[in-house]
Short mmCIF file of C-alpha atoms and ligand atoms in Angstrom, two decimals:
data_model
loop_
_atom_site.label_atom_id
_atom_site.label_comp_id
_atom_site.label_asym_id
_atom_site.label_seq_id
_atom_site.Cartn_x
_atom_site.Cartn_y
_atom_site.Cartn_z
CA MET A 13 19.47 1.63 20.59
CA SER A 14 16.84 2.44 23.15
CA GLY A 15 19.32 4.93 24.67
CA PHE A 16 19.90 6.54 21.30
CA LEU A 17 16.18 6.56 20.56
CA ASP A 18 15.30 8.07 23.93
CA LYS A 19 17.83 10.85 23.50
CA ASN A 20 16.63 11.73 20.01
CA LYS A 21 12.87 11.33 20.08
CA GLN A 22 12.05 14.99 19.57
CA ARG A 23 14.53 15.35 16.70
CA PHE A 24 13.17 12.18 15.03
CA LEU A 25 9.68 13.69 15.18
CA ASP A 26 10.84 17.09 13.94
CA GLU A 27 12.60 15.58 10.94
CA LEU A 28 9.59 13.46 10.04
CA PHE A 29 7.41 16.57 10.26
CA ASP A 30 9.71 18.32 7.76
CA LEU A 31 9.37 15.36 5.43
CA LEU A 32 5.57 15.32 5.77
CA ARG A 33 5.36 19.03 4.93
CA ILE A 34 6.47 18.36 1.35
CA PRO A 35 3.43 17.28 -0.69
CA SER A 36 4.84 14.41 -2.75
CA VAL A 37 1.66 13.47 -4.61
CA SER A 38 2.84 11.29 -7.49
CA ALA A 39 -0.55 11.03 -9.23
CA ASP A 40 -0.87 14.75 -9.91
CA PRO A 41 1.69 16.50 -12.17
CA ALA A 42 0.98 19.78 -10.34
CA PHE A 43 3.08 18.38 -7.46
CA LYS A 44 6.06 17.43 -9.61
CA ASP A 45 8.52 19.86 -8.00
CA ASP A 46 7.48 18.75 -4.54
CA VAL A 47 7.90 15.07 -5.36
CA LEU A 48 11.43 15.84 -6.59
CA LYS A 49 12.08 17.97 -3.50
CA THR A 50 11.07 15.05 -1.30
CA ALA A 51 13.55 12.79 -3.08
CA GLU A 52 16.28 15.42 -2.51
CA PHE A 53 15.29 15.81 1.13
CA LEU A 54 15.58 12.08 1.75
CA LYS A 55 18.86 11.90 -0.13
CA GLU A 56 20.36 14.47 2.25
CA LYS A 57 18.94 12.62 5.26
CA LEU A 58 20.32 9.30 4.08
CA ILE A 59 23.77 10.82 3.67
CA ALA A 60 23.50 12.44 7.09
CA ALA A 61 22.52 9.12 8.63
CA GLY A 62 25.76 7.62 7.34
CA ALA A 63 24.91 5.87 4.08
CA GLU A 64 27.36 5.72 1.19
CA ASN A 65 26.96 5.76 -2.60
CA VAL A 66 23.80 7.77 -2.12
CA GLU A 67 22.23 8.86 -5.40
CA LEU A 68 18.95 9.69 -7.02
CA CYS A 69 18.72 7.26 -9.91
CA PRO A 70 16.77 8.72 -12.81
CA THR A 71 13.89 6.75 -14.34
CA ASP A 72 11.29 7.67 -16.95
CA GLY A 73 9.26 8.90 -13.99
CA TYR A 74 10.33 9.98 -10.52
CA PRO A 75 13.84 9.09 -9.34
CA ILE A 76 14.64 6.13 -7.13
CA LEU A 77 16.73 6.92 -4.07
CA TYR A 78 19.59 4.49 -3.57
CA GLY A 79 22.18 4.34 -0.81
CA ASP A 80 24.12 1.64 0.98
CA LYS A 81 26.53 0.74 3.74
CA ILE A 82 28.62 -2.30 2.98
CA ILE A 83 30.58 -3.17 6.10
CA ASP A 84 31.83 -6.56 4.89
CA PRO A 85 30.95 -8.23 1.57
CA ALA A 86 31.04 -11.59 3.33
CA LEU A 87 28.12 -10.59 5.55
CA PRO A 88 24.47 -10.79 4.48
CA THR A 89 22.81 -7.76 2.88
CA VAL A 90 19.38 -6.39 3.72
CA LEU A 91 17.70 -4.20 1.12
CA VAL A 92 15.18 -1.78 2.60
CA TYR A 93 12.38 -0.82 0.19
CA GLY A 94 9.76 1.87 0.70
CA HIS A 95 8.12 4.77 -1.11
CA TYR A 96 8.32 8.53 -0.67
CA ASP A 97 5.29 9.37 -2.79
CA VAL A 98 1.85 9.75 -1.25
CA GLN A 99 -1.77 9.55 -2.34
CA PRO A 100 -3.62 12.74 -3.32
CA PRO A 101 -5.06 14.39 -0.20
CA ASP A 102 -8.55 15.03 -1.52
CA PRO A 103 -11.29 15.48 -0.50
CA LEU A 104 -9.57 18.37 1.26
CA ASP A 105 -12.61 19.63 3.15
CA LEU A 106 -12.82 16.39 5.11
CA TRP A 107 -9.44 16.94 6.79
CA ASP A 108 -9.55 18.36 10.32
CA SER A 109 -6.11 19.91 9.78
CA GLY A 110 -4.02 20.50 6.67
CA PRO A 111 -2.83 17.28 4.99
CA PHE A 112 0.67 18.73 4.72
CA GLU A 113 0.69 20.51 8.09
CA PRO A 114 1.50 17.63 10.45
CA VAL A 115 0.17 17.83 14.01
CA ILE A 116 0.04 15.37 16.88
CA LYS A 117 -3.39 14.65 18.29
CA LYS A 118 -4.58 12.02 20.77
CA THR A 119 -7.17 9.47 19.66
CA ASP A 120 -8.90 6.55 21.40
CA ILE A 121 -6.62 4.09 19.63
CA HIS A 122 -3.54 6.29 19.99
CA PRO A 123 -3.66 7.66 23.55
CA GLU A 124 -0.01 8.72 23.22
CA GLY A 125 -0.88 10.77 20.17
CA ALA A 126 -0.77 10.25 16.44
CA ILE A 127 0.84 12.31 13.69
CA PHE A 128 -1.86 13.54 11.30
CA ALA A 129 -0.67 14.16 7.73
CA ARG A 130 -0.86 12.57 4.29
CA GLY A 131 1.90 9.95 4.14
CA ALA A 132 2.37 9.82 7.92
CA CYS A 133 1.77 6.06 7.86
CA ASP A 134 1.83 5.31 4.10
CA ASP A 135 4.75 5.40 3.74
CA LYS A 136 6.91 8.35 4.77
CA GLY A 137 6.66 7.66 8.50
CA GLN A 138 7.56 4.02 7.98
CA VAL A 139 10.43 4.81 5.59
CA TYR A 140 11.83 7.33 8.00
CA MET A 141 11.87 4.77 10.85
CA HIS A 142 14.41 2.87 8.78
CA PHE A 143 16.59 5.94 8.28
CA LYS A 144 16.62 6.64 12.00
CA ALA A 145 17.15 2.99 12.99
CA PHE A 146 20.09 2.90 10.57
CA GLU A 147 21.50 6.13 11.97
CA GLY A 148 21.21 4.66 15.46
CA MET A 149 22.91 1.39 14.54
CA LEU A 150 25.85 3.29 13.01
CA ALA A 151 26.06 5.76 15.88
CA GLU A 152 26.20 2.91 18.37
CA ASP A 153 28.52 0.89 16.16
CA ARG A 154 26.19 -2.08 16.08
CA LEU A 155 25.27 -2.49 12.43
CA PRO A 156 25.64 -6.28 12.09
CA CYS A 157 25.33 -6.66 8.30
CA ASN A 158 25.21 -4.73 5.04
CA VAL A 159 22.31 -2.45 4.17
CA LYS A 160 21.00 -1.09 0.89
CA PHE A 161 18.17 1.39 0.57
CA MET A 162 15.87 1.65 -2.41
CA ILE A 163 13.10 4.19 -1.92
CA GLU A 164 10.87 4.88 -4.90
CA GLY A 165 8.52 7.73 -5.78
CA GLU A 166 5.86 5.97 -7.84
CA GLU A 167 4.41 3.24 -5.65
CA GLU A 168 1.03 4.92 -5.40
CA VAL A 169 0.76 5.08 -9.18
CA GLY A 170 1.74 1.51 -9.95
CA SER A 171 5.58 1.43 -9.80
CA GLU A 172 5.79 1.27 -13.57
CA ASN A 173 9.43 2.32 -13.79
CA LEU A 174 10.63 0.05 -11.03
CA ALA A 175 10.59 -3.24 -12.98
CA PRO A 176 13.01 -1.96 -15.66
CA PHE A 177 15.16 -0.46 -12.89
CA LEU A 178 15.37 -3.82 -11.13
CA SER A 179 16.29 -5.64 -14.35
CA ALA A 180 18.94 -3.07 -15.23
CA ASN A 181 20.52 -2.95 -11.75
CA LYS A 182 20.63 -6.55 -10.55
CA GLU A 183 24.22 -6.26 -9.39
CA LYS A 184 23.70 -3.01 -7.52
CA LEU A 185 20.58 -4.36 -5.81
CA ALA A 186 21.98 -7.81 -5.04
CA CYS A 187 20.88 -8.76 -1.54
CA ASP A 188 19.78 -11.63 0.67
CA VAL A 189 16.44 -10.26 1.74
CA ILE A 190 14.15 -7.30 1.15
CA LEU A 191 12.72 -5.59 4.20
CA VAL A 192 9.57 -3.52 3.75
CA SER A 193 7.63 -1.47 6.29
CA ASP A 194 4.50 -0.48 4.36
CA THR A 195 1.83 -2.62 6.01
CA SER A 196 0.14 -2.83 9.39
CA VAL A 197 -0.01 -4.77 12.64
CA ILE A 198 -3.35 -6.10 13.94
CA ALA A 199 -3.24 -3.81 16.99
CA ASN A 200 -0.63 -2.15 19.17
CA ASP A 201 -1.12 -4.91 21.74
CA CYS A 202 -1.31 -7.59 19.04
CA PRO A 203 1.77 -7.41 16.82
CA SER A 204 1.65 -9.26 13.50
CA ILE A 205 3.76 -9.79 10.42
CA THR A 206 2.16 -9.54 7.01
CA VAL A 207 2.52 -12.80 5.08
CA GLY A 208 0.35 -12.08 2.08
CA LEU A 209 -0.67 -9.23 -0.19
CA ARG A 210 -3.33 -9.13 -2.85
CA GLY A 211 -2.72 -8.45 -6.49
CA LEU A 212 -4.53 -5.84 -8.54
CA SER A 213 -6.17 -5.35 -11.88
CA TYR A 214 -7.37 -1.80 -12.51
CA VAL A 215 -9.43 -0.67 -15.47
CA GLU A 216 -11.31 2.38 -16.64
CA VAL A 217 -14.47 1.98 -18.66
CA GLU A 218 -16.21 4.41 -20.99
CA VAL A 219 -19.77 3.92 -22.18
CA THR A 220 -20.94 6.04 -25.11
CA GLY A 221 -24.59 6.49 -26.02
CA PRO A 222 -25.67 9.15 -28.53
CA ASN A 223 -22.96 11.18 -30.27
CA ARG A 224 -23.81 14.32 -28.21
CA ASP A 225 -25.62 15.37 -25.05
CA LEU A 226 -29.39 15.48 -25.59
CA HIS A 227 -32.41 17.12 -24.01
CA SER A 228 -33.70 14.45 -21.61
CA GLY A 229 -37.31 15.43 -22.35
CA VAL A 230 -37.08 15.55 -26.12
CA PHE A 231 -35.05 12.32 -26.44
CA GLY A 232 -35.51 10.62 -23.04
CA GLY A 233 -37.30 7.29 -23.33
CA ALA A 234 -36.08 6.59 -26.85
CA VAL A 235 -32.30 6.75 -26.53
CA ALA A 236 -30.13 4.73 -24.15
CA ASN A 237 -28.73 6.76 -21.27
CA PRO A 238 -25.10 5.61 -20.85
CA ILE A 239 -25.20 6.30 -17.10
CA ASN A 240 -28.23 4.08 -16.62
CA ILE A 241 -26.65 1.38 -18.75
CA LEU A 242 -23.28 1.63 -17.00
CA ALA A 243 -24.96 1.36 -13.59
CA LYS A 244 -26.76 -1.81 -14.71
CA MET A 245 -23.59 -3.29 -16.15
CA ILE A 246 -21.63 -2.65 -12.95
CA ALA A 247 -24.43 -3.99 -10.78
CA SER A 248 -24.49 -7.21 -12.79
CA LEU A 249 -20.83 -7.90 -12.04
CA GLN A 250 -21.82 -9.37 -8.66
CA ASP A 251 -24.58 -11.92 -8.05
CA GLU A 252 -26.97 -12.26 -5.11
CA ASN A 253 -24.22 -14.02 -3.12
CA ASN A 254 -21.80 -11.20 -3.89
CA ARG A 255 -19.75 -13.45 -6.09
CA ILE A 256 -18.17 -11.95 -9.17
CA THR A 257 -19.97 -13.00 -12.35
CA ILE A 258 -17.13 -12.63 -14.85
CA PRO A 259 -16.76 -16.08 -16.46
CA GLY A 260 -13.51 -17.73 -15.37
CA PHE A 261 -12.80 -15.11 -12.70
CA TYR A 262 -12.35 -17.66 -9.90
CA ASP A 263 -10.67 -20.38 -12.00
CA ASP A 264 -7.14 -19.87 -10.71
CA VAL A 265 -7.91 -18.72 -7.15
CA ALA A 266 -5.63 -20.56 -4.73
CA VAL A 267 -7.56 -22.60 -2.18
CA VAL A 268 -6.44 -21.84 1.36
CA SER A 269 -6.24 -24.79 3.73
CA ALA A 270 -8.80 -25.21 6.49
CA GLU A 271 -5.92 -25.02 8.92
CA GLU A 272 -4.79 -21.60 7.68
CA ARG A 273 -8.37 -20.34 7.59
CA LYS A 274 -8.84 -21.39 11.19
CA MET A 275 -5.65 -19.61 12.21
CA MET A 276 -6.73 -16.42 10.44
CA ASN A 277 -10.11 -16.48 12.07
CA ASP A 278 -8.61 -17.09 15.50
CA ALA A 279 -6.72 -13.80 15.31
CA PRO A 280 -8.25 -11.03 17.42
CA PHE A 281 -11.10 -9.38 15.50
CA ASN A 282 -14.36 -7.95 16.73
CA LEU A 283 -17.07 -7.64 14.07
CA LYS A 284 -19.24 -5.27 16.15
CA THR A 285 -16.33 -2.89 16.77
CA TYR A 286 -15.49 -3.02 13.06
CA GLU A 287 -19.09 -2.19 12.08
CA ASN A 288 -19.43 0.51 14.71
CA ASP A 289 -16.18 2.16 13.73
CA LEU A 290 -17.33 2.37 10.10
CA GLU A 291 -20.92 3.26 11.12
CA ILE A 292 -22.37 0.52 8.93
CA GLY A 293 -25.41 -1.59 9.84
CA SER A 294 -23.57 -4.71 8.78
CA VAL A 295 -20.66 -5.91 6.74
CA HIS A 296 -21.20 -7.03 3.14
CA GLY A 297 -19.31 -9.56 1.06
CA GLU A 298 -18.94 -12.91 -0.57
CA GLU A 299 -21.19 -15.61 0.90
CA GLY A 300 -19.35 -18.33 2.76
CA PHE A 301 -16.40 -16.27 3.93
CA THR A 302 -15.70 -14.25 7.06
CA THR A 303 -14.71 -10.59 7.05
CA ILE A 304 -11.06 -11.47 7.64
CA GLU A 305 -11.16 -13.90 4.71
CA ARG A 306 -13.02 -11.49 2.44
CA THR A 307 -10.31 -8.90 2.95
CA SER A 308 -7.32 -11.16 2.45
CA ILE A 309 -7.69 -14.53 0.71
CA ARG A 310 -10.63 -13.71 -1.58
CA PRO A 311 -10.63 -11.61 -4.74
CA THR A 312 -12.94 -8.59 -5.03
CA LEU A 313 -14.34 -6.13 -7.54
CA ASP A 314 -15.03 -2.51 -6.62
CA CYS A 315 -16.06 0.57 -8.50
CA ASN A 316 -13.66 3.32 -7.32
CA GLY A 317 -15.29 6.21 -9.11
CA ILE A 318 -18.17 6.83 -11.48
CA TRP A 319 -19.04 9.96 -13.37
CA GLY A 320 -20.83 11.47 -16.32
CA GLY A 321 -23.62 13.91 -17.08
CA TYR A 322 -24.35 16.96 -15.00
CA ILE A 323 -22.93 17.19 -11.49
CA GLY A 324 -22.94 20.97 -10.95
CA GLU A 325 -25.28 23.06 -8.78
CA GLY A 326 -29.02 22.63 -9.19
CA ALA A 327 -30.64 20.56 -11.92
CA LYS A 328 -29.92 20.34 -15.62
CA THR A 329 -32.08 18.08 -17.75
CA VAL A 330 -29.66 16.21 -19.91
CA LEU A 331 -29.30 12.79 -21.43
CA PRO A 332 -25.50 12.56 -21.53
CA SER A 333 -23.45 11.16 -24.33
CA LYS A 334 -20.92 9.43 -22.06
CA ALA A 335 -20.48 7.74 -18.71
CA TYR A 336 -17.30 6.51 -17.05
CA ALA A 337 -16.12 4.38 -14.17
CA LYS A 338 -12.87 3.23 -12.60
CA ILE A 339 -12.97 -0.36 -11.44
CA SER A 340 -10.44 -2.31 -9.39
CA MET A 341 -10.17 -6.01 -8.78
CA ARG A 342 -8.09 -7.27 -5.87
CA LEU A 343 -6.54 -10.59 -6.75
CA VAL A 344 -5.19 -13.51 -4.77
CA PRO A 345 -2.37 -15.98 -5.34
CA ASN A 346 -2.37 -17.82 -8.69
CA GLN A 347 -4.65 -15.30 -10.38
CA SER A 348 -2.84 -13.38 -13.11
CA SER A 349 -3.44 -9.66 -13.32
CA ASP A 350 -3.18 -9.60 -17.12
CA LYS A 351 -5.48 -12.58 -17.52
CA ILE A 352 -8.12 -11.08 -15.22
CA THR A 353 -7.94 -7.76 -17.06
CA GLU A 354 -8.56 -9.66 -20.32
CA LEU A 355 -11.49 -11.61 -18.83
CA PHE A 356 -12.98 -8.39 -17.51
CA LYS A 357 -12.64 -6.64 -20.86
CA LYS A 358 -14.23 -9.46 -22.80
CA HIS A 359 -17.10 -9.83 -20.37
CA PHE A 360 -17.77 -6.13 -19.93
CA GLU A 361 -17.86 -5.57 -23.68
CA SER A 362 -20.26 -8.48 -24.05
CA LEU A 363 -22.61 -6.91 -21.51
CA ALA A 364 -23.17 -3.80 -23.60
CA PRO A 365 -26.47 -3.61 -25.47
CA ASP A 366 -26.46 -2.40 -29.11
CA SER A 367 -27.65 1.02 -27.94
CA VAL A 368 -24.20 1.92 -26.52
CA LYS A 369 -20.51 1.44 -27.27
CA VAL A 370 -18.10 0.33 -24.56
CA GLU A 371 -14.38 0.86 -24.22
CA VAL A 372 -12.27 -0.80 -21.51
CA LYS A 373 -8.86 0.75 -20.80
CA PRO A 374 -6.47 -1.23 -18.61
CA HIS A 375 -4.46 0.70 -16.00
CA HIS A 376 -1.63 -0.67 -13.85
CA GLY A 377 -1.79 -4.04 -12.21
CA GLY A 378 0.26 -6.33 -10.04
CA GLU A 379 0.43 -9.85 -8.72
CA ALA A 380 -0.45 -11.14 -5.29
CA ALA A 381 2.30 -12.42 -3.03
CA VAL A 382 2.64 -14.76 -0.09
CA THR A 383 5.77 -14.67 2.03
CA PRO A 384 6.95 -17.87 3.73
CA THR A 385 7.25 -18.16 7.50
CA ASP A 386 10.00 -20.77 7.61
CA THR A 387 12.82 -18.43 6.56
CA PRO A 388 15.56 -16.72 8.59
CA GLU A 389 14.04 -13.33 7.71
CA TYR A 390 10.60 -14.26 8.99
CA LYS A 391 12.14 -15.69 12.15
CA ALA A 392 14.24 -12.56 12.61
CA ALA A 393 11.18 -10.33 12.25
CA HIS A 394 9.30 -12.55 14.68
CA MET A 395 12.08 -12.40 17.26
CA ALA A 396 12.54 -8.65 16.81
CA MET A 397 8.87 -7.89 17.37
CA GLU A 398 8.64 -10.30 20.26
CA LYS A 399 11.54 -8.48 21.89
CA SER A 400 10.22 -4.94 21.33
CA TYR A 401 6.50 -5.60 21.95
CA GLY A 402 7.04 -8.16 24.70
CA LYS A 403 4.61 -10.40 22.82
CA ALA A 404 5.05 -12.84 19.93
CA PRO A 405 3.66 -11.53 16.62
CA ILE A 406 1.26 -13.65 14.60
CA PRO A 407 1.32 -14.06 10.82
CA ALA A 408 -1.52 -12.24 9.03
CA ARG A 409 -2.39 -11.66 5.39
CA GLY A 410 -3.01 -8.10 4.27
CA GLY A 411 -5.65 -7.00 1.79
CA GLY A 412 -3.67 -4.25 0.07
CA SER A 413 -1.19 -4.55 -2.75
CA ILE A 414 2.52 -3.88 -3.11
CA PRO A 415 3.10 -5.18 -6.65
CA ILE A 416 6.84 -4.92 -6.34
CA VAL A 417 6.99 -7.80 -3.84
CA ALA A 418 6.13 -10.38 -6.53
CA LEU A 419 8.49 -8.61 -8.97
CA PHE A 420 11.39 -8.68 -6.50
CA GLU A 421 11.08 -12.42 -6.33
CA GLU A 422 10.72 -12.77 -10.09
CA VAL A 423 13.57 -10.44 -11.11
CA LEU A 424 16.00 -10.62 -8.20
CA GLY A 425 15.00 -14.04 -6.89
CA VAL A 426 14.86 -12.59 -3.41
CA LYS A 427 12.17 -12.95 -0.77
CA THR A 428 10.58 -10.09 1.12
CA VAL A 429 9.68 -9.71 4.74
CA LEU A 430 6.76 -7.35 5.40
CA MET A 431 7.37 -5.88 8.82
CA GLY A 432 5.00 -2.94 8.94
CA PHE A 433 3.93 -0.91 11.97
CA GLY A 434 0.76 0.94 10.92
CA LEU A 435 -2.79 0.13 11.95
CA ASP A 436 -5.64 -0.58 9.53
CA SER A 437 -7.52 2.21 11.30
CA ASP A 438 -4.85 4.81 10.42
CA ASP A 439 -6.92 6.09 7.47
CA ILE A 440 -4.29 5.66 4.78
CA HIS A 441 -5.52 6.94 1.36
CA SER A 442 -8.29 8.73 3.27
CA PRO A 443 -8.72 12.15 4.92
CA ASN A 444 -7.01 12.47 8.32
CA GLU A 445 -4.37 9.83 7.68
CA HIS A 446 -2.31 9.39 10.83
CA TYR A 447 0.47 7.34 12.35
CA GLY A 448 0.83 6.61 16.03
CA VAL A 449 3.80 8.18 17.78
CA PHE A 450 4.01 4.85 19.63
CA ASN A 451 4.14 3.02 16.27
CA TYR A 452 6.82 5.32 14.88
CA PHE A 453 9.11 4.81 17.86
CA LYS A 454 8.26 1.11 18.10
CA GLY A 455 9.44 0.70 14.52
CA ILE A 456 12.70 2.51 15.23
CA GLU A 457 13.19 0.27 18.24
CA THR A 458 12.33 -2.99 16.42
CA ILE A 459 14.30 -2.58 13.16
CA PRO A 460 17.78 -2.87 14.77
CA TYR A 461 16.66 -6.09 16.49
CA PHE A 462 15.68 -7.42 13.08
CA PHE A 463 19.18 -6.73 11.76
CA GLU A 464 20.76 -8.27 14.82
CA TYR A 465 18.73 -11.50 14.69
CA TYR A 466 18.90 -11.78 10.92
CA ALA A 467 22.70 -11.51 10.92
CA GLU A 468 22.84 -14.10 13.69
CA LEU A 469 20.48 -16.55 11.96
CA LYS A 470 22.40 -16.26 8.68
CA LYS A 471 25.72 -17.19 10.29
N1 BES B 30 1.07 0.51 1.64
C1 BES B 30 0.02 0.27 0.72
C2 BES B 30 -0.39 -1.18 0.63
C3 BES B 30 -0.88 -1.82 1.91
C4 BES B 30 -1.49 -1.09 2.91
C5 BES B 30 -0.73 -3.17 2.06
C6 BES B 30 -1.93 -1.71 4.07
C7 BES B 30 -1.19 -3.80 3.20
C8 BES B 30 -1.78 -3.05 4.23
C9 BES B 30 0.47 0.75 -0.66
O1 BES B 30 1.05 2.03 -0.60
C10 BES B 30 -0.73 0.88 -1.56
O2 BES B 30 -1.58 1.67 -1.28
N2 BES B 30 -0.76 0.13 -2.66
C11 BES B 30 -1.79 0.26 -3.64
C12 BES B 30 -1.41 -0.45 -4.90
C13 BES B 30 -0.84 0.39 -6.00
C14 BES B 30 -0.64 -0.44 -7.24
C15 BES B 30 -1.57 1.64 -6.30
C16 BES B 30 -3.07 -0.35 -3.17
O3 BES B 30 -3.05 -1.34 -2.43
O4 BES B 30 -4.13 0.16 -3.58
MN1 MN B 31 2.40 2.19 0.90
MN1 MN B 32 -0.65 3.50 -0.45
#
């Protein structure tokens, strides 16, 4: 493979650039044609790479790209999952170059250069590594087992149409393991395999004061301002130890063993570098837990957006009728997304004084997942990374969410291995998202080893 990779590096970059130029923003209907174009683009590339039965499967939302290569039904089957949709690029003015005009630039962390574009790391770059690794394995006649691809276009908006697709296509998707590259490694000289993801409960809240906007001089002082009230309500959701105050919130939180906590905290991490990189005076979080723990094994509550009243140029004196916020809670194993949403709703409504009305609207959610390390797939990923990085990877829990991982297990009864190649500093979901050229090629190099070792271990 390394021969094939070496000979094709420029083409692999060029093709990824073409993919990154299509703005597949799933959250915004204005990009609908581009999201569909991206699905078509990948369909053609999957066919060109040598996959069979390639089709865009319609859903109530964006289509799911399917393709496979069954070399022998008696051999194990790996299903590769990823997503072709991306987050909205805004705020646009904070990008140093166009979000859909990929360029390679060197950075301190990526001295060999990184590809700057929305989706470069999350997840187009990582999906495309799989296409090219597959192409290489076929070209060199060394595909050791069966492969299926399932690439969706709604991951960034909650994968709502994926669950019904899984239930309706169990046969088609039957496999021995699911392989996902949509997470990160600790550092390029410290490979790791993600063994946990957090769940998510996401809500929007609306606080209504008076029935219309009012003059803040004529009425101010006598009528509740929904923005002031909302700010107080949100602030009260965490106590002085930064613990969440919703009754019952922590009831089901899985306790992590002292042994696992020690292992997590032994992984390379420098608090000063972390603070300096983010230009913060100090980190902030739940008392009694380290930064690594706070971002992986502990649940959180964050306001993602808050608005209301006048936000235009200059000053307008107004006591607004409404205020809004979007609030997310990251969940950990054993917490149920639906239950937490219910607890939030009940508590938030109870916080509202008589002077306002409160409405809580649930958005998408998902369950946390932990992936075992005593399986052939984990071992295969371990061996593959050890071979390509020249260093054994360590298990590490991630703080993000990929709700489909828990669903895969529930609906298909199949385990997932999370072998991602990004870095947490790659600015996914943020302006100037990038993906190391080193990481892209390292993924293409590592994936065939995974297939090789997995097929061997399953014998
Ligand atoms: N690839 C990310 C999740 C991720 C990133 C996991 C880094 C671990 C490390 C994924 O595309 C994502 O952003 N998921 C969303 C959840 C979804 C329901 C919107 C998230 O975590 O916010
Ligand atoms: Mn992703
Ligand atoms: Mn994402």
